[in-house]
Short mmCIF file of C-alpha atoms and ligand atoms in Angstrom, two decimals:
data_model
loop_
_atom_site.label_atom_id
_atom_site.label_comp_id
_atom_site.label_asym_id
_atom_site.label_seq_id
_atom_site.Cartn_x
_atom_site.Cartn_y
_atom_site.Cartn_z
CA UNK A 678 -30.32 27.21 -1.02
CA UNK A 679 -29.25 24.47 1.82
CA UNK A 680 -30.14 20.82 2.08
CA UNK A 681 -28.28 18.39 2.95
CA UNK A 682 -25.87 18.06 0.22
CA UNK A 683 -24.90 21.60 -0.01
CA UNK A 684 -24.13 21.49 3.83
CA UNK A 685 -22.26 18.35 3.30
CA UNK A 686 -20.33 19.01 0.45
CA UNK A 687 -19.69 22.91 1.33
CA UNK A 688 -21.24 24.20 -1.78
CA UNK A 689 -24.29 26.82 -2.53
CA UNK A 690 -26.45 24.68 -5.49
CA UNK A 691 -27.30 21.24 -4.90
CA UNK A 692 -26.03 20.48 -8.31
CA UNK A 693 -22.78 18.02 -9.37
CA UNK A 694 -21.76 18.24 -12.19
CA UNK A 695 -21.21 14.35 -13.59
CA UNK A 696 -17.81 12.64 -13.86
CA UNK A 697 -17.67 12.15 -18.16
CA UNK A 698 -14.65 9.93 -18.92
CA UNK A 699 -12.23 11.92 -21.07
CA UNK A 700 -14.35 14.82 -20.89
CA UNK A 701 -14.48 15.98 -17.48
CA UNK A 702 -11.36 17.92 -16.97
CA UNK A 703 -9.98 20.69 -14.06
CA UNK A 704 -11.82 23.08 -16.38
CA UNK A 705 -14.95 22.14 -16.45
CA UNK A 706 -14.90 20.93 -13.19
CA UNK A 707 -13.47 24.37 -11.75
CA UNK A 708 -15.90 26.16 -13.99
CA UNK A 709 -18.98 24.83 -11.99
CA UNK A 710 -17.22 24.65 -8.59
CA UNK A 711 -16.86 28.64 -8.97
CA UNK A 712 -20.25 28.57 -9.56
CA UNK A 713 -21.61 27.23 -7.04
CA UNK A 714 -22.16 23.92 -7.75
CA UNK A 715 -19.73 20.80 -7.27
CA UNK A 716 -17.26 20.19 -10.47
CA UNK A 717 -16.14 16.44 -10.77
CA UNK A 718 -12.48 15.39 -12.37
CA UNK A 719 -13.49 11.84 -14.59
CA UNK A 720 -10.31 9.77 -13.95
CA UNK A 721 -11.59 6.69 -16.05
CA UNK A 722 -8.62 5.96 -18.07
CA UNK A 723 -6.42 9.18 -17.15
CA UNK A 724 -2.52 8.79 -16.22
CA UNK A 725 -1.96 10.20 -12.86
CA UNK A 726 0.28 12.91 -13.90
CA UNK A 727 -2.99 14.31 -16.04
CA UNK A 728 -4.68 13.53 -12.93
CA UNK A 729 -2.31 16.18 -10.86
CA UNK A 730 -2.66 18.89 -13.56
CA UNK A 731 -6.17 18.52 -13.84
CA UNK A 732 -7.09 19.16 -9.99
CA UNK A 733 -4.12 22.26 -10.13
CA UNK A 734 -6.03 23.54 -13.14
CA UNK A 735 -9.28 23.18 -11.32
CA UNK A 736 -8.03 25.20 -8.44
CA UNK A 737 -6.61 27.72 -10.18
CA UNK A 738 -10.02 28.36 -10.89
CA UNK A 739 -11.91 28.01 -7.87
CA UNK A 740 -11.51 28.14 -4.17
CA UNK A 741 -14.53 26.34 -3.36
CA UNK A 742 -14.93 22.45 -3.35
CA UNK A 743 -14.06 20.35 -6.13
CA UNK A 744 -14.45 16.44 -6.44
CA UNK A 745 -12.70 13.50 -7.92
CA UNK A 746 -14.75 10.47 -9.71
CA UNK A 747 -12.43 7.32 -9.16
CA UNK A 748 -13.94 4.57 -12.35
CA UNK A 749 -13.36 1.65 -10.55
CA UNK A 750 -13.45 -0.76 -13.64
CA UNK A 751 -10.18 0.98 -14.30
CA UNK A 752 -6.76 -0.95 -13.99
CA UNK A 753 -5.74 1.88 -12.10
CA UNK A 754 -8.29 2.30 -9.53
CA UNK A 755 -6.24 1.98 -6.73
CA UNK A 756 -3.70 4.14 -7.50
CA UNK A 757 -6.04 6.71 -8.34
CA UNK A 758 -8.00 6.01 -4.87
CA UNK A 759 -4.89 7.04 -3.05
CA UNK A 760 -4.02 10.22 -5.33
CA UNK A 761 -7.26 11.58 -3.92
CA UNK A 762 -6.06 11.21 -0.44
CA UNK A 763 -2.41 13.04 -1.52
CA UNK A 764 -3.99 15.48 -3.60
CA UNK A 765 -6.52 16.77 -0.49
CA UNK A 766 -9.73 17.13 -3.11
CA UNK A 767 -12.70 17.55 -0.78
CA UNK A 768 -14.86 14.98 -2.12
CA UNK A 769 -15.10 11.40 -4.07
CA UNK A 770 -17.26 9.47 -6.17
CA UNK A 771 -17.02 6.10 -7.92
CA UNK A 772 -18.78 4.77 -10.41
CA UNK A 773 -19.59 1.15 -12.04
CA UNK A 774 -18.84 -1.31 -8.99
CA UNK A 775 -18.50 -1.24 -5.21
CA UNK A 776 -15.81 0.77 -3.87
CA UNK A 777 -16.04 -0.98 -0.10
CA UNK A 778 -11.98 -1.64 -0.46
CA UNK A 779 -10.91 2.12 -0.75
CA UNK A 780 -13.96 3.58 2.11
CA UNK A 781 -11.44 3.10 5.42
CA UNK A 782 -8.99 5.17 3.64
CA UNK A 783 -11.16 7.67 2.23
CA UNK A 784 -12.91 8.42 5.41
CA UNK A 785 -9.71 8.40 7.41
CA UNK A 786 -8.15 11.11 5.41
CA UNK A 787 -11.19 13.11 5.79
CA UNK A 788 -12.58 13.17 2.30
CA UNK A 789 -16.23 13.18 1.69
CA UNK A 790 -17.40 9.59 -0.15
CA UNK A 791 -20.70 9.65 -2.54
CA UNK A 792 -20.34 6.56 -4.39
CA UNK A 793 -23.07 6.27 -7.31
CA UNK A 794 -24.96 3.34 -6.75
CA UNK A 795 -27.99 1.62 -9.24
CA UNK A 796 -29.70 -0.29 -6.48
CA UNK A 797 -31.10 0.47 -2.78
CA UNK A 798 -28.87 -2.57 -2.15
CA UNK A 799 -25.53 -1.40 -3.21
CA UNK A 800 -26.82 2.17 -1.37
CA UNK A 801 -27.33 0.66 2.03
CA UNK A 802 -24.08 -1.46 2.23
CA UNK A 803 -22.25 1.86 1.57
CA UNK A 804 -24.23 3.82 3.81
CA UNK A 805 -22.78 0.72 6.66
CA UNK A 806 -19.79 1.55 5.15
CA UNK A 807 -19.51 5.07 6.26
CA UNK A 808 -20.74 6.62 3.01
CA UNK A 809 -21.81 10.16 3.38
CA UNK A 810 -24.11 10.60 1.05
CA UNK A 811 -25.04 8.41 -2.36
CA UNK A 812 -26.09 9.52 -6.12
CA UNK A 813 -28.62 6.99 -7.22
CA UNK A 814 -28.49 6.77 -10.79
CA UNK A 815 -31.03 6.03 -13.08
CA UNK A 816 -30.76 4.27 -16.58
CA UNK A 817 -31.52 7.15 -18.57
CA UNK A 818 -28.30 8.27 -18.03
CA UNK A 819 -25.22 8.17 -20.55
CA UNK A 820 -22.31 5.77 -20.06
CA UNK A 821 -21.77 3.09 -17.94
CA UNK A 822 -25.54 1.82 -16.71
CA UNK A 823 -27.53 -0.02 -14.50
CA UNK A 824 -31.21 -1.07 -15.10
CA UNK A 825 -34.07 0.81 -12.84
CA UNK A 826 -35.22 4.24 -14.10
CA UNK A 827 -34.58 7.32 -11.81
CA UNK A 828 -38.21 7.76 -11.33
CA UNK A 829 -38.21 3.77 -9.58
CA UNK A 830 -34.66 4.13 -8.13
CA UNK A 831 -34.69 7.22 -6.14
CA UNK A 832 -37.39 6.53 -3.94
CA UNK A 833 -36.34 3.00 -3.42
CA UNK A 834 -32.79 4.40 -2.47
CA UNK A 835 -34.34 7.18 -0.69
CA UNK A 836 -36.15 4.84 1.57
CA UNK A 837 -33.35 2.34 2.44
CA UNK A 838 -30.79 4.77 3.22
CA UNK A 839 -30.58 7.88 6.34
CA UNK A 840 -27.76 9.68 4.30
CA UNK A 841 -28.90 12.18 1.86
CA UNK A 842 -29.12 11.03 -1.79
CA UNK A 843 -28.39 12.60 -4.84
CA UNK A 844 -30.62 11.92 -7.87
CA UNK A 845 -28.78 11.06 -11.62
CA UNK A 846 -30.19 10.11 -15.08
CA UNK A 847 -32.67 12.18 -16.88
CA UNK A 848 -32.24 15.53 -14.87
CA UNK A 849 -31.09 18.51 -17.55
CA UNK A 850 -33.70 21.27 -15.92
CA UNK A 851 -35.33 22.93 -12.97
CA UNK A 852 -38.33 20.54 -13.68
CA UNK A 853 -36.08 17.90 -13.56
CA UNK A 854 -34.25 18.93 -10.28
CA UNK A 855 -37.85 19.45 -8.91
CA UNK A 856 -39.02 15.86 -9.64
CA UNK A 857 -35.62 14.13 -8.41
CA UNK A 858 -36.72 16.41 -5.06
CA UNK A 859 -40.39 14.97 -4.63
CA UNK A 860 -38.98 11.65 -5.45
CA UNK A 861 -36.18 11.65 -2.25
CA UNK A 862 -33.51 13.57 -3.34
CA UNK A 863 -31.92 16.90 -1.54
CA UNK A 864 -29.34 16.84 -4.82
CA UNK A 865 -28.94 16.16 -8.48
CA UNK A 866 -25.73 15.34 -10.80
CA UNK A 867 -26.10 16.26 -14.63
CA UNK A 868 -23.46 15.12 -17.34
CA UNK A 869 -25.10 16.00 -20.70
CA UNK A 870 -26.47 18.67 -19.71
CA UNK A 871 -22.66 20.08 -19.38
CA UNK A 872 -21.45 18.22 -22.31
CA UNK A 873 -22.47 21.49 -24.18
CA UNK A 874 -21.52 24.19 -21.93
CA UNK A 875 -18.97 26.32 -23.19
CA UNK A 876 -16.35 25.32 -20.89
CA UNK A 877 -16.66 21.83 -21.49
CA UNK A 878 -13.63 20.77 -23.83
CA UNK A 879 -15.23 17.83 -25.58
CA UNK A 880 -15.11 17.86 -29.40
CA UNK A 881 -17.52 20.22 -30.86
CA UNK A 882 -18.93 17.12 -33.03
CA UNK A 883 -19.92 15.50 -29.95
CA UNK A 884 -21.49 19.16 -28.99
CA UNK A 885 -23.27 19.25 -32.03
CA UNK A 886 -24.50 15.69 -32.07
CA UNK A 887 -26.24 16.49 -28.71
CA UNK A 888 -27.83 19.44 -29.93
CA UNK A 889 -29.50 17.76 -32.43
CA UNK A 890 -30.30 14.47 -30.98
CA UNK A 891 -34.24 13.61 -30.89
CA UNK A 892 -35.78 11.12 -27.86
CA UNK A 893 -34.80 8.15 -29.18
CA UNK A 894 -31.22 8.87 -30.41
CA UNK A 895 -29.43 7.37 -27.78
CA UNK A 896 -29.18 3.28 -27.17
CA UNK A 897 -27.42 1.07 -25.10
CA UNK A 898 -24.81 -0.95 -26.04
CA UNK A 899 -22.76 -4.07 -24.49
CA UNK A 900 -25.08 -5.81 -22.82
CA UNK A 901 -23.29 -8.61 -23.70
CA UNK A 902 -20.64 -8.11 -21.85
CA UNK A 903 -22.05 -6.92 -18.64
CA UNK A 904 -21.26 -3.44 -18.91
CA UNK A 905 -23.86 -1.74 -20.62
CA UNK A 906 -23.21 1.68 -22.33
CA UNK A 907 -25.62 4.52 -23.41
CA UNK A 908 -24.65 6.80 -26.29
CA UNK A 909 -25.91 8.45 -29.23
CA UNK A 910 -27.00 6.36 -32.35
CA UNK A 911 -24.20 6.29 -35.06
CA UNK A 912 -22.33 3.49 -37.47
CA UNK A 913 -20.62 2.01 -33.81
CA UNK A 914 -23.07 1.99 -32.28
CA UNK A 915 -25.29 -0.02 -34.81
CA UNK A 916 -22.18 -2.20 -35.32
CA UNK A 917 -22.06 -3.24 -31.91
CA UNK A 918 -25.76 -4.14 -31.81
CA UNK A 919 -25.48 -6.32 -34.93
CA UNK A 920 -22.38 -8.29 -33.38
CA UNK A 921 -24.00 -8.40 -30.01
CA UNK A 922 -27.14 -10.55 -31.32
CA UNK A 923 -24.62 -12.83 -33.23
CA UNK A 924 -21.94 -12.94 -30.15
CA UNK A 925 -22.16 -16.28 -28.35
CA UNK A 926 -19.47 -14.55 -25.30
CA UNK A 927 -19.17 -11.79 -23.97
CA UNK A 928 -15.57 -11.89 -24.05
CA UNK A 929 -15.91 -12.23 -28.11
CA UNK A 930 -17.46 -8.59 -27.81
CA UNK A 931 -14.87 -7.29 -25.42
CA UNK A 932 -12.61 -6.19 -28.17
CA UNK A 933 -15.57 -3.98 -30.31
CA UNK A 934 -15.15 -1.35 -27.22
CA UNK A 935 -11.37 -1.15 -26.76
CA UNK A 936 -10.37 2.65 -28.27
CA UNK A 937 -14.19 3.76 -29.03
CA UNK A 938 -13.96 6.23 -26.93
CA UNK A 939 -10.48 7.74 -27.54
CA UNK A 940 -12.31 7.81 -31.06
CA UNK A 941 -15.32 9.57 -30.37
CA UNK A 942 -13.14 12.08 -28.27
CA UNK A 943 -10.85 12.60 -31.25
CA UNK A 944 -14.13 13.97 -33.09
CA UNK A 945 -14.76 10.88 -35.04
CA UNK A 946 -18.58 10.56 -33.76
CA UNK A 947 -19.68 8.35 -36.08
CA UNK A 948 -17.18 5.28 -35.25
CA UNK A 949 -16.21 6.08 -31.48
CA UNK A 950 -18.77 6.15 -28.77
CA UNK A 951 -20.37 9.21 -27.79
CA UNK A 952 -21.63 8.49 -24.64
CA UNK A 953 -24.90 10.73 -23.51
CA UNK A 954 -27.63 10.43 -21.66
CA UNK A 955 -31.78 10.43 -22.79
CA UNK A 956 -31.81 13.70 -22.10
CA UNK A 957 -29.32 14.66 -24.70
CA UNK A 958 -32.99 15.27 -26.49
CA UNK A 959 -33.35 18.27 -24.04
CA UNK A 960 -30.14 19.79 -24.65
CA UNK A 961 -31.29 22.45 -26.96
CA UNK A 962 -28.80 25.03 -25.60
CA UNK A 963 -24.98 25.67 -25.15
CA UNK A 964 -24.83 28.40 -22.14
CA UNK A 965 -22.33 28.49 -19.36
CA UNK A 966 -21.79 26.08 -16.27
CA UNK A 967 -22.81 29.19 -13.87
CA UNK A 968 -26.09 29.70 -16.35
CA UNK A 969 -26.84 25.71 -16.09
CA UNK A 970 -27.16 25.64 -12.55
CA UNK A 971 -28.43 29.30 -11.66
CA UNK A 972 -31.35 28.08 -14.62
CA UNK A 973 -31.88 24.95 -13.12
CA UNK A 974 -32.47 26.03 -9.46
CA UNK A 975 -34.36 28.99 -10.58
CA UNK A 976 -36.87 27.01 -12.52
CA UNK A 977 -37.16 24.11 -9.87
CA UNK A 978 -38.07 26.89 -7.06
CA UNK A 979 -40.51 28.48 -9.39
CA UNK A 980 -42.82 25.64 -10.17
CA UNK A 981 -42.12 23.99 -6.36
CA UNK A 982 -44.00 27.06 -5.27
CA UNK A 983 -47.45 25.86 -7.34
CA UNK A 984 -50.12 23.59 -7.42
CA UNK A 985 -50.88 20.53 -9.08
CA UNK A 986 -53.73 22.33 -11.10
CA UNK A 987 -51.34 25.32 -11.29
CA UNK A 988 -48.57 22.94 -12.63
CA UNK A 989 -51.52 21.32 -14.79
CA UNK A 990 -52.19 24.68 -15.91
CA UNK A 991 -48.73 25.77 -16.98
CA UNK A 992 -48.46 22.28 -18.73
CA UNK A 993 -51.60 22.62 -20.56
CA UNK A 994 -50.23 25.97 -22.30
CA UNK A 995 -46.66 24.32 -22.88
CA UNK A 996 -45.13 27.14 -20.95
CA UNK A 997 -41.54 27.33 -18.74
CA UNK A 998 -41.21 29.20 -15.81
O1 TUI B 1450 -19.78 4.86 -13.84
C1 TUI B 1450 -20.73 5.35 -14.37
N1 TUI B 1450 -20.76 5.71 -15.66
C2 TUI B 1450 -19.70 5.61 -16.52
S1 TUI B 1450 -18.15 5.07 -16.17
C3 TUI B 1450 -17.67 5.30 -17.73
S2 TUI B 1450 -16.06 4.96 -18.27
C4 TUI B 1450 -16.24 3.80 -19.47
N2 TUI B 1450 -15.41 3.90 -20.47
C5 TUI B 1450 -15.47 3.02 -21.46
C6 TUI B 1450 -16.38 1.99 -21.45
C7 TUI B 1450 -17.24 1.88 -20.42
C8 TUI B 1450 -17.19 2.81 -19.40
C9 TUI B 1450 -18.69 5.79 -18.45
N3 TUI B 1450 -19.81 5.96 -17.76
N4 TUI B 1450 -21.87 5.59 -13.67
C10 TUI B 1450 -22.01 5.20 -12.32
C11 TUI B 1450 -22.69 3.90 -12.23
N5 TUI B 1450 -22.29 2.95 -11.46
N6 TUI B 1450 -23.76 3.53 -12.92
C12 TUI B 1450 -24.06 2.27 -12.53
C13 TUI B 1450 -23.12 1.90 -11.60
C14 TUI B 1450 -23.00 0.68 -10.90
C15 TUI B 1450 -23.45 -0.52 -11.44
C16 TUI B 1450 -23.29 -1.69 -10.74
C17 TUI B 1450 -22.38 0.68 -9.65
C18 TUI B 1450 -22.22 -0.49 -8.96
C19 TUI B 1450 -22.67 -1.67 -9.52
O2 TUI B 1450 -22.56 -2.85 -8.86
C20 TUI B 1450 -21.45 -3.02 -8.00
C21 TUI B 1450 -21.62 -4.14 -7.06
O3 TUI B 1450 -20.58 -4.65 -6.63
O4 TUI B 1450 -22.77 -4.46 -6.73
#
C-alpha cells in the first residue's frame, strides 16, 4: 500500500500507532514498526534515561522506522525535543500545544515532524512551519482533547493544508481507516485499539476495562482546567466531575489530576485515570500489533472496492468483510 504517509515516513501500512503516556514503550512501539506500521515512544512524563532504553529496546526489535511523541505540556519538553535529535529516531510528533519553538531544530537534523493538531488553524501554521505531514485528531479520542469530532476535523484540516494528514479519534477498524480516507486522510493513528494488543505492557486491568467498556463508558474530565481528558468511567473519574461543577478555578482542580495516572498504570483503575478513547466500545479483541494493522488495511480495501448500495447491503445484514 503507498500514499503519502507511507512514502514519507518509510513504512508499508499507513497506520501509527498512538503515543499513550506511560504506556507506549520501545516494545510496543518496535512491535508495530516490525510490522509495518509506525510505533510511537510516549515521553509524557518519562526521565530521559527511560527515554534512551526505550528507543534501544525498540530497535532491537525493528529495523524499520520508529517515532518519538514529545508531550509538550511536559516540564521537560525541551530536553526531550533535543534527545530526539541525539538519539537519530526517524520521526516526531507532539501533542497538546504548538511545538513552533522546537520545528528549526527538528527539520535541521533531518527528522520527520507530524505534530497532532485539533484545528485547521493550528494545522496550517505548522504546515508554514515546515511540518511534513499533520495527524488531525478528533475528540473521540482518549487523553488529552480538543473539541471538533474527526468526522468535522479531517476535512476541514484536509482542506487548509497541502501536506498529507493523518486522521486520529474514533478509528479501531478497516471501516474506520476507510472513512478517515474519504474524509482527507492518506493515514490513521490508533491508541486503544493497541491498548489491548498483546505486546502492549499496560496493566491487564486497564486491558480488561477496555474489553468490556460499552459506548458511553468513557467521559471527559478537566474541563475546568483547560486540559480536558477522556477516560473510562470509574470512582475518579466521577470524583472529578462532582468537584469540577463545584470548582470556582481551575487551579483549585489542578491538584485532583496530579498522580492519577501513575495510579491507573499501577492497576488501580478505579481511582487513577484510564485514559481511552470512544472506541474503547469496539475493542472486543486482544490480537497482535502485526494482526491490528494487517486487519485493519485488509478490511478498509475490501469495502473501498464496493458501492454505496453494496456497502448498504453489507450493512443491512450486519456483516464484516
Ligand atoms: O496530546 C494528546 N493526548 C494526550 S497527551 C497525554 S499526557 C497527559 N497526562 C496527564 C494528564 C493529561 C495529559 C494524554 N493524552 N493528543 C494530541 C492533541 N493535541 N490533542 C489535542 C491537542 C492540541 C490541543 C490544543 C494541540 C494543540 C492545541 O493548541 C495549541 C495552540 O497553541 O494552539
Amino acid at each position: 500500500m503507498k500514499t503519502r504517509i507511507t512514502e514519507l515516513l518509510g513504512i508499508e501500512y499507513p497506520v501509527v500507532q498512538g503515543a499513550m503516556a506511560r504506556i507506549a514503550d520501545g516494545g510496543l512501539a518496535g512491535a508495530v514498526s516490525e510490522a509495518g506500521g509506525l510505533g510511537i515512544i510516549a515521553c509524557g512524563g518519562a526521565r530521559p534515561e527511560w527515554i534512551r532504553e526505550q528507543v534501544a529496546r525498540a530497535r532491537a526489535l525493528t529495523s524499520k522506522p520508529i517515532g518519538i511523541n514529545v508531550m509538550l505540556m511536559d516540564p521537560r519538553a525541551s530536553e526531550v525535543a533535543e534527545l530526539v535529535c541525539e538519539l537519530g529516531v526517524e520521526v516526531v510528533t507532539t501533542g497538546a500545544g504548538s511545538p513552533a519553538n522546537y520545528m528549526k531544530m527538528w527539520k535541521d537534523a533531518g527528522v520527520k515532524v507530524v505534530p497532532v493538531v485539533a484545528s485547521s488553524a493550528l494545522a496550517a501554521r505548522m504546515e508554514r512551519l515546515g511540518a511534513d505531514a499533520v495527524v488531525a485528531e478528533g475528540t473521540e479520542a482518549g487523553g488529552h482533547i480538543g473539541e471538533l469530532t474527526t468526522m468535522a476535523l479531517v476535512p476541514s484540516v484536509a482542506a487548509a493544508v497541502s501536506i498529507p494528514v493523518i486522521a486520529a479519534g474514533g478509528i479501531v477498524d478497516g471501516r474506520g481507516m476507510l472513512a478517515a480516507f474519504a474524509l482527507g486522510a492518506e493515514g490513521v493513528q490508533c491508541g486503544t485499539r493497541f491498548l489491548t494488543v498483546e505486546e502492549c505492557g499496560v496493566h491487564e486491568a486497564w486491558k480488561e476495562k477496555v474489553l468490556k467498556a460499552k459506548d458511553s463508558d468513557t467521559i471527559v474530565t478537566g474541563r475546568g482546567t483547560g486540559h480536558p481528558v477522556r477516560g473510562l468511567k470509574n470512582k475518579f473519574a466521577r470524583e472529578c466531575r462532582k468537584i469540577e461543577m463545584a470548582a470556582t478555578s481551575g487551579e483549585e482542580l489542578e491538584g485532583m489530576y496530579a498522580g492519577s495516572l501513575a495510579r491507573a498504570v499501577a492497576g488501580d483503575v478505579e481511582n487513577g485515570s484510564v485514559m481511552a478513547g470512544q472506541v474503547a466500545a469496539l475493542v472486543t479483541e486482544r490480537g497482535t500489533a502485526a494482526e491490528v494493522i494487517a486487519n485493519m488495511v485488509r478490511e478498509a480495501e475490501a469495502l473501498a472496492g464496493r458501492s454505496l448500495g453494496e456497502l448498504a447491503e453489507l450493512n443491512s445484514r450486519r456483516a464484516r468483510v
